[in-house]
Tab-separated table of C-alpha atoms and ligand atoms in Angstrom:
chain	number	residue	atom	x	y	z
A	21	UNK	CA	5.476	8.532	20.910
A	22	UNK	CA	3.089	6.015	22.225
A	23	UNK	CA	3.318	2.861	23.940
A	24	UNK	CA	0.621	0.548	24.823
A	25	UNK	CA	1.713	-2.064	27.553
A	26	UNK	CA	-0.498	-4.718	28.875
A	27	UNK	CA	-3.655	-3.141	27.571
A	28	UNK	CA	-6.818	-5.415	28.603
A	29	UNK	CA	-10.451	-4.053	28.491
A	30	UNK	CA	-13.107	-5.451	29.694
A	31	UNK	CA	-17.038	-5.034	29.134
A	32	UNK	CA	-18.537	-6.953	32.245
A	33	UNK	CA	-16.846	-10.511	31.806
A	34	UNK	CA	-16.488	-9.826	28.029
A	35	UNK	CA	-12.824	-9.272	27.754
A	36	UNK	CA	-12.635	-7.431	24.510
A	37	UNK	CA	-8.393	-6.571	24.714
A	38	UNK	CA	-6.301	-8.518	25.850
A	39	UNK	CA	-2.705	-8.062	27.108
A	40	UNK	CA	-2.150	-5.602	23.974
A	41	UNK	CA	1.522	-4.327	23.683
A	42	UNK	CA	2.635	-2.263	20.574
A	43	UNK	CA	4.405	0.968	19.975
A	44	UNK	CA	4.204	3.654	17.564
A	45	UNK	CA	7.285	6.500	17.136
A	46	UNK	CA	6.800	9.836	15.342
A	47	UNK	CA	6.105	9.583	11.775
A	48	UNK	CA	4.397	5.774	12.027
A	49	UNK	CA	1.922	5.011	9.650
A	50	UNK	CA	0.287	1.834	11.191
A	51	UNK	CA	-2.451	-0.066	10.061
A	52	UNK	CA	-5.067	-1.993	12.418
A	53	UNK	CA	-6.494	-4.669	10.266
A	54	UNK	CA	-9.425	-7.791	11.590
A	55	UNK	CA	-12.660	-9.059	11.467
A	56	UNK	CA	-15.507	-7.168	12.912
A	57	UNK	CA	-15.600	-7.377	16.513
A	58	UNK	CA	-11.935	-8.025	17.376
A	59	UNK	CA	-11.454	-5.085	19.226
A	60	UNK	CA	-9.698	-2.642	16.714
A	61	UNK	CA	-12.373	0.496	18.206
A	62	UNK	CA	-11.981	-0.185	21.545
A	63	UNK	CA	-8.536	-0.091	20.841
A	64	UNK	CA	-8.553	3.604	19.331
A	65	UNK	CA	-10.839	4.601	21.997
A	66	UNK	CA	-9.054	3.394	25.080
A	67	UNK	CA	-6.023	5.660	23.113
A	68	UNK	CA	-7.725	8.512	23.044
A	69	UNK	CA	-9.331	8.293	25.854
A	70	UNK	CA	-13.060	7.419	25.141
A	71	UNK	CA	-12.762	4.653	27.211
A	72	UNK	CA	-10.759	3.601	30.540
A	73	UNK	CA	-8.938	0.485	30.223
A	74	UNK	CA	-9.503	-2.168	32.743
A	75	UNK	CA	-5.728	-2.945	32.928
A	76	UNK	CA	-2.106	-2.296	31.322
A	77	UNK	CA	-1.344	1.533	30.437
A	78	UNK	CA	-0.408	3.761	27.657
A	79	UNK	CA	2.297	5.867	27.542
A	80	UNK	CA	2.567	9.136	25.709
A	81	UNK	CA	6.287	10.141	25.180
A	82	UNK	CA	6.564	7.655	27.982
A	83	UNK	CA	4.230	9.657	30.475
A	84	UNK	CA	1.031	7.598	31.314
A	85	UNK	CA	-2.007	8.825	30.413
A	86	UNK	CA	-4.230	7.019	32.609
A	87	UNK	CA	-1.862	7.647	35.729
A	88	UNK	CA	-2.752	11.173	36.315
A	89	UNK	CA	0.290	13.211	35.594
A	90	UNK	CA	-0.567	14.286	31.919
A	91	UNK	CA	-3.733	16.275	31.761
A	92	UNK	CA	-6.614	14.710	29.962
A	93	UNK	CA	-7.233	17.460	27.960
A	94	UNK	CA	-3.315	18.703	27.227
A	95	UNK	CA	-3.928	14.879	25.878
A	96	UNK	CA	-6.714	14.834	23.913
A	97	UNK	CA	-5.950	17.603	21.825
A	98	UNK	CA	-2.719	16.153	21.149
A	99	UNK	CA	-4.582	12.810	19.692
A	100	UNK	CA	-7.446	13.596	16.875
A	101	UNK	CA	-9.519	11.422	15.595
A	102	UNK	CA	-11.308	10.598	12.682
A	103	UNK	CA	-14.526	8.550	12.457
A	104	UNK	CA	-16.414	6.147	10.217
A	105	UNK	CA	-19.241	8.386	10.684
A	106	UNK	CA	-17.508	11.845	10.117
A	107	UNK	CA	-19.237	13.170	13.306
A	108	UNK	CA	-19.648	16.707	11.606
A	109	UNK	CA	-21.519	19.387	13.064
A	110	UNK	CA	-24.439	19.427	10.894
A	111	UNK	CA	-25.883	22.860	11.828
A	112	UNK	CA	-22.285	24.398	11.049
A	113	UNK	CA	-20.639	25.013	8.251
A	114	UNK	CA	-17.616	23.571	6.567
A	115	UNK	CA	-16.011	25.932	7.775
A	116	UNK	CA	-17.151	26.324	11.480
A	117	UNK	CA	-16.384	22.850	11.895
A	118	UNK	CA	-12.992	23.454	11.696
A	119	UNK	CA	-12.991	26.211	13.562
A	120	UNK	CA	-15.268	25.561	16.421
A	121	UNK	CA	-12.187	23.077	18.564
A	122	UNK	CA	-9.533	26.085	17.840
A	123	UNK	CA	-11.665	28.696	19.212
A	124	UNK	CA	-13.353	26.694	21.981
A	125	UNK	CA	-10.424	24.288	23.520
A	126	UNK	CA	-7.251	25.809	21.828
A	127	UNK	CA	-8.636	29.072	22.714
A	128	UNK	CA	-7.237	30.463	19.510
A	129	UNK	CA	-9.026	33.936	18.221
A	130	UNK	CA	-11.510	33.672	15.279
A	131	UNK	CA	-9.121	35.021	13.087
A	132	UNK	CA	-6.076	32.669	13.966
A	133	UNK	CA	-8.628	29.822	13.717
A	134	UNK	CA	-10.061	30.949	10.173
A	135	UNK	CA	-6.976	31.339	8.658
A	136	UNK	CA	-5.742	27.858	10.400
A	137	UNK	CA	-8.615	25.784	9.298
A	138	UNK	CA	-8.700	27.658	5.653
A	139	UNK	CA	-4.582	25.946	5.504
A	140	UNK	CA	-6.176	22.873	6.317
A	141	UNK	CA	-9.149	22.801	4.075
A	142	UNK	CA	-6.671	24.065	1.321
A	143	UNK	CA	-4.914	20.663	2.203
A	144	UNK	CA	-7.837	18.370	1.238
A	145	UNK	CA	-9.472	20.076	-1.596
A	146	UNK	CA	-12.035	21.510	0.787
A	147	UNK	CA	-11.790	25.064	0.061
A	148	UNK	CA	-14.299	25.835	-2.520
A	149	UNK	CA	-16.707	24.649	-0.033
A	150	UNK	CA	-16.715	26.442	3.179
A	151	UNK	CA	-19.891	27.952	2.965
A	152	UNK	CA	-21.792	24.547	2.364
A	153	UNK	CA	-23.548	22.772	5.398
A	154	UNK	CA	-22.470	18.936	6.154
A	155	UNK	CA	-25.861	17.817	4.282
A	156	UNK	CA	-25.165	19.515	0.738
A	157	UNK	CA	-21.621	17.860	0.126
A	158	UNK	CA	-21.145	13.967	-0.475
A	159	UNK	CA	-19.550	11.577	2.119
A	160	UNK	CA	-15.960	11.854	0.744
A	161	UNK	CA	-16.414	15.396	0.454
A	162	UNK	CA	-16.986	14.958	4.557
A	163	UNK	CA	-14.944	12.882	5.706
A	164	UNK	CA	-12.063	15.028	3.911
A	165	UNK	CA	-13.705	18.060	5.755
A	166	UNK	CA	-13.501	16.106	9.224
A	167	UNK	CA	-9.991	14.950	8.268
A	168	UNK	CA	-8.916	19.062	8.066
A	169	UNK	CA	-10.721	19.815	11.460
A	170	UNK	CA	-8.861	17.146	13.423
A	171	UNK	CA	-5.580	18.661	11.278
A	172	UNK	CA	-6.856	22.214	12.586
A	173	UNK	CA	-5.927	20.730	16.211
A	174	UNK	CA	-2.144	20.463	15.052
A	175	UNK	CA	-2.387	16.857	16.737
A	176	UNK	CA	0.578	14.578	17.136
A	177	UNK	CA	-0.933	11.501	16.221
A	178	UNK	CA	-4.097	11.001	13.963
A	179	UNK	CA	-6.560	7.564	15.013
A	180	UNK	CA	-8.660	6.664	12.029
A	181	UNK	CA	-11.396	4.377	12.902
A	182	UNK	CA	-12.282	2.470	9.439
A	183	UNK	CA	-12.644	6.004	7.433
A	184	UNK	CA	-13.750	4.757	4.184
A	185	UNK	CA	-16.098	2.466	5.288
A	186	UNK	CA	-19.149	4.486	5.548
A	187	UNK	CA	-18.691	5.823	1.940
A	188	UNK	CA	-19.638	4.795	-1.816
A	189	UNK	CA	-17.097	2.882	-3.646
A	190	UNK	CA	-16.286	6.122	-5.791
A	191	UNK	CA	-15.229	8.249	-3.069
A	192	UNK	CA	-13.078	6.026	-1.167
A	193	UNK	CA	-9.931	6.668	-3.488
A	194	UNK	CA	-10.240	10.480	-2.627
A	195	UNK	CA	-10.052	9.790	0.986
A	196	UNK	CA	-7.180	7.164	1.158
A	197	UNK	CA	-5.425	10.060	-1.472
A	198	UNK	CA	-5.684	12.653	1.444
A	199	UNK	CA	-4.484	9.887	3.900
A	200	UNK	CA	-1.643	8.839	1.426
A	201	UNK	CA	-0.429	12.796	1.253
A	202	UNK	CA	-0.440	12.957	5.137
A	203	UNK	CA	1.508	9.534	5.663
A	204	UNK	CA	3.961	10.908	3.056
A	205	UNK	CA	4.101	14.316	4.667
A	206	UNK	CA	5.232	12.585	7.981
A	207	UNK	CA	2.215	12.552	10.086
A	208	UNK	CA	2.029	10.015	12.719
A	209	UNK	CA	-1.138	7.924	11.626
A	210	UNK	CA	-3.176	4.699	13.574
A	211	UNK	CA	-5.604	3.672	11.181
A	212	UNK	CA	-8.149	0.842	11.295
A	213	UNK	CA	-9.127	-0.222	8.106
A	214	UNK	CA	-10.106	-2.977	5.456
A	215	UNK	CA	-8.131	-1.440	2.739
A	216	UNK	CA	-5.593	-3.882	2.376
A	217	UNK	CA	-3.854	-2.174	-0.642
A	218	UNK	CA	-4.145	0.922	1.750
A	219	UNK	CA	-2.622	-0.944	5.100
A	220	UNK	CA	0.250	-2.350	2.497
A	221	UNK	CA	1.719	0.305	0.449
A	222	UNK	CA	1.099	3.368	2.602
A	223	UNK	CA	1.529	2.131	6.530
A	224	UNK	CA	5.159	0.956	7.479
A	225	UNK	CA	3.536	-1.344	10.148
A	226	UNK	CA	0.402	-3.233	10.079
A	227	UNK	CA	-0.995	-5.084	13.496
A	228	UNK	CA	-3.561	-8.055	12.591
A	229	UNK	CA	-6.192	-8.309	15.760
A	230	UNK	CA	-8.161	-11.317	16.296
A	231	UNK	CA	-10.616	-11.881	19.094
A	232	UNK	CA	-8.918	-9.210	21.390
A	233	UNK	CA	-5.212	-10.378	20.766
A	234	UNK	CA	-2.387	-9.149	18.247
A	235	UNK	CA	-2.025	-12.082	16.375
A	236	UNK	CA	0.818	-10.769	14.214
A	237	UNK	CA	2.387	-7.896	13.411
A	238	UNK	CA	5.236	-6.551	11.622
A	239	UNK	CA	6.104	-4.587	7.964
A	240	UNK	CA	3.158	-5.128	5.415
A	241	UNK	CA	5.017	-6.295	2.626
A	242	UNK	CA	6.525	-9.152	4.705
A	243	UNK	CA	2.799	-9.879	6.273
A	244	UNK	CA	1.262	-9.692	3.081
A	245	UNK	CA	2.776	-12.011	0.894
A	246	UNK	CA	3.862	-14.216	4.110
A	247	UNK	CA	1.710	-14.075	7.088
A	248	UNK	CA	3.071	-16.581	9.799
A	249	UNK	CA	0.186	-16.752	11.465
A	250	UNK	CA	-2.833	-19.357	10.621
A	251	UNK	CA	-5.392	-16.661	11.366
A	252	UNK	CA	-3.875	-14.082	9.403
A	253	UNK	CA	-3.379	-16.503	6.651
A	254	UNK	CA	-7.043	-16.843	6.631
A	255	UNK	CA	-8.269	-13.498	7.468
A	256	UNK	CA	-6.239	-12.076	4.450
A	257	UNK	CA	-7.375	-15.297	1.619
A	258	UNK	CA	-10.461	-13.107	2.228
A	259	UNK	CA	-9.282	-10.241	0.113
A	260	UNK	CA	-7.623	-11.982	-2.592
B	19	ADP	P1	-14.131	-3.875	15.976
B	19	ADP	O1	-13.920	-2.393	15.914
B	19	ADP	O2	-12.883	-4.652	15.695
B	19	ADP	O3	-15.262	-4.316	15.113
B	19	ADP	P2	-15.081	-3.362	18.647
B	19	ADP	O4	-13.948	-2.802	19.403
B	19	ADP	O5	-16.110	-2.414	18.150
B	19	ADP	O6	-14.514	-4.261	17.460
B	19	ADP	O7	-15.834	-4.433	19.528
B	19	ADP	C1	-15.179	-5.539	20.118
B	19	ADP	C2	-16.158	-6.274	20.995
B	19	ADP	O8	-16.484	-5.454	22.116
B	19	ADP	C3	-17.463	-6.611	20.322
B	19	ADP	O9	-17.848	-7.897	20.770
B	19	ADP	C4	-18.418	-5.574	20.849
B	19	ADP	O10	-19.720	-6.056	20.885
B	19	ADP	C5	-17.870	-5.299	22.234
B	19	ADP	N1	-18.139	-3.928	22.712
B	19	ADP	C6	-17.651	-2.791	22.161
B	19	ADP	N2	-18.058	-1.705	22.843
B	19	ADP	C7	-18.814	-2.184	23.876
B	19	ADP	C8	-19.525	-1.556	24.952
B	19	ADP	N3	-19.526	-0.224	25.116
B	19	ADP	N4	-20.185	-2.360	25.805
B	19	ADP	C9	-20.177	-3.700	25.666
B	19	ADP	N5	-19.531	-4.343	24.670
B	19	ADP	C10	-18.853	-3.602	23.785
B	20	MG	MG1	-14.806	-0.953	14.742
């Protein structure tokens, strides 16, 4: 489904990715694990387009979507994200949030995109709630609510940029339990994240970054107990 080839960004002459080659097929559940600062957002956001990279491409059911052909947009709504920040609309409601991309880029009718995001909201245990503004419901409660509205889009692929980091300890099990039900329901996931337990039992590939460059990569059991790499070797001593 997607294929990164080459990838190198640059900030100045702060290379930040370097020569970054992976693929993900339909149905994927990959992990992005690392210290701070290796790269992993830059990463998502050269995927989804929130930033150019400065060489390599990306390939989108083997169409580039840097070369021109594929439409930005067509693109974009096929890629959702989800943030560390939840990036709500906080003068909207539950509910408007996840209607407000259907009606406005999908160009779906209020009614299609009600019932839609309702399915959704259903989904993550949001329901009860779609009256409530981003500022009376707690940070799990959000970041569930963000996770329907990128769902709303019917994306292909879902980037999660270090979801449960923003949130208390107690509500990080009720995000990863959405995430879980999604990877088990087949849904194409890229998600950076310091949940090891997460990145081993639910993702079928984890990628370790370190100072721009895949170190290692390869199925999470096999990296977990045995990482062949020094820098992985220390990077996960940290979390035992
Ligand atoms: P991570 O998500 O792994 O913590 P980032 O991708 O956020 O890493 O950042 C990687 C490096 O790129 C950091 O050194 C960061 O300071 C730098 N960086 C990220 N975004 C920018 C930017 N817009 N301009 C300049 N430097 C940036
Ligand atoms: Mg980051």
């Amino acid at each position: 489904m997607l294929e990164i080839r080459h990838l190198s960004k640059s900030f100045g002459r702060h290379e930040v990715l370097r020569d970054i080659d992976f693929s993900v097929r339909p149905g994927d559940v990959t992990s992005i694990i690392g210290a701070s600062g290796s790269g992993k957002s830059t990463l998502l956001r050269c995927i989804n387009l929130l930033e150019t990279p400065t060489s390599g491409e990306i390939l989108f059911h083997g169409e580039s979507i840097t070369g021109g052909k594929l439409n930005a947009n067509t693109y974009r709504s096929k890629v959702g994200m989800v943030f560390q920040s939840f990036n709500l609309f906080n003068n909207m409601t539950v509910l408007q949030n996840c209607m407000v991309g259907q009606t406005k880029v999908l160009k779906k009718s209020p009614q299609e995109a009600k019932e839609n995001a309702m399915k959704y909201l259903r989904q993550v245990g949001m329901e009860p709630y779609i009256k409530a503004k981003p500022r009376q419901i707690s940070g799990g409660q959000k970041q569930r609510v963000a996770i329907a509205r990128a769902l709303a889009m019917e994306p292909e692929v879902l980037l999660f940029d270090e979801p449960t980091s923003a949130l208390d300890p107690e509500m990080v099990g009720e995000v990863l339990s959405v995430m879980r039900d999604l990877a088990q329901n087949g849904m194409t996931m890229l998600v950076v994240t310091h949940e090891m337990a997460f990145a081993r039992d639910v993702s079928n590939h984890v990628v370790f970054m370190a100072d721009g460059v895949i170190c290692e990569e390869g199925e999470p059991k096999a990296l977990f107990a045995d990482p062949q790499n020094q820098r992985t070797r220390e990077f996960l001593s940290r979390f035992r």
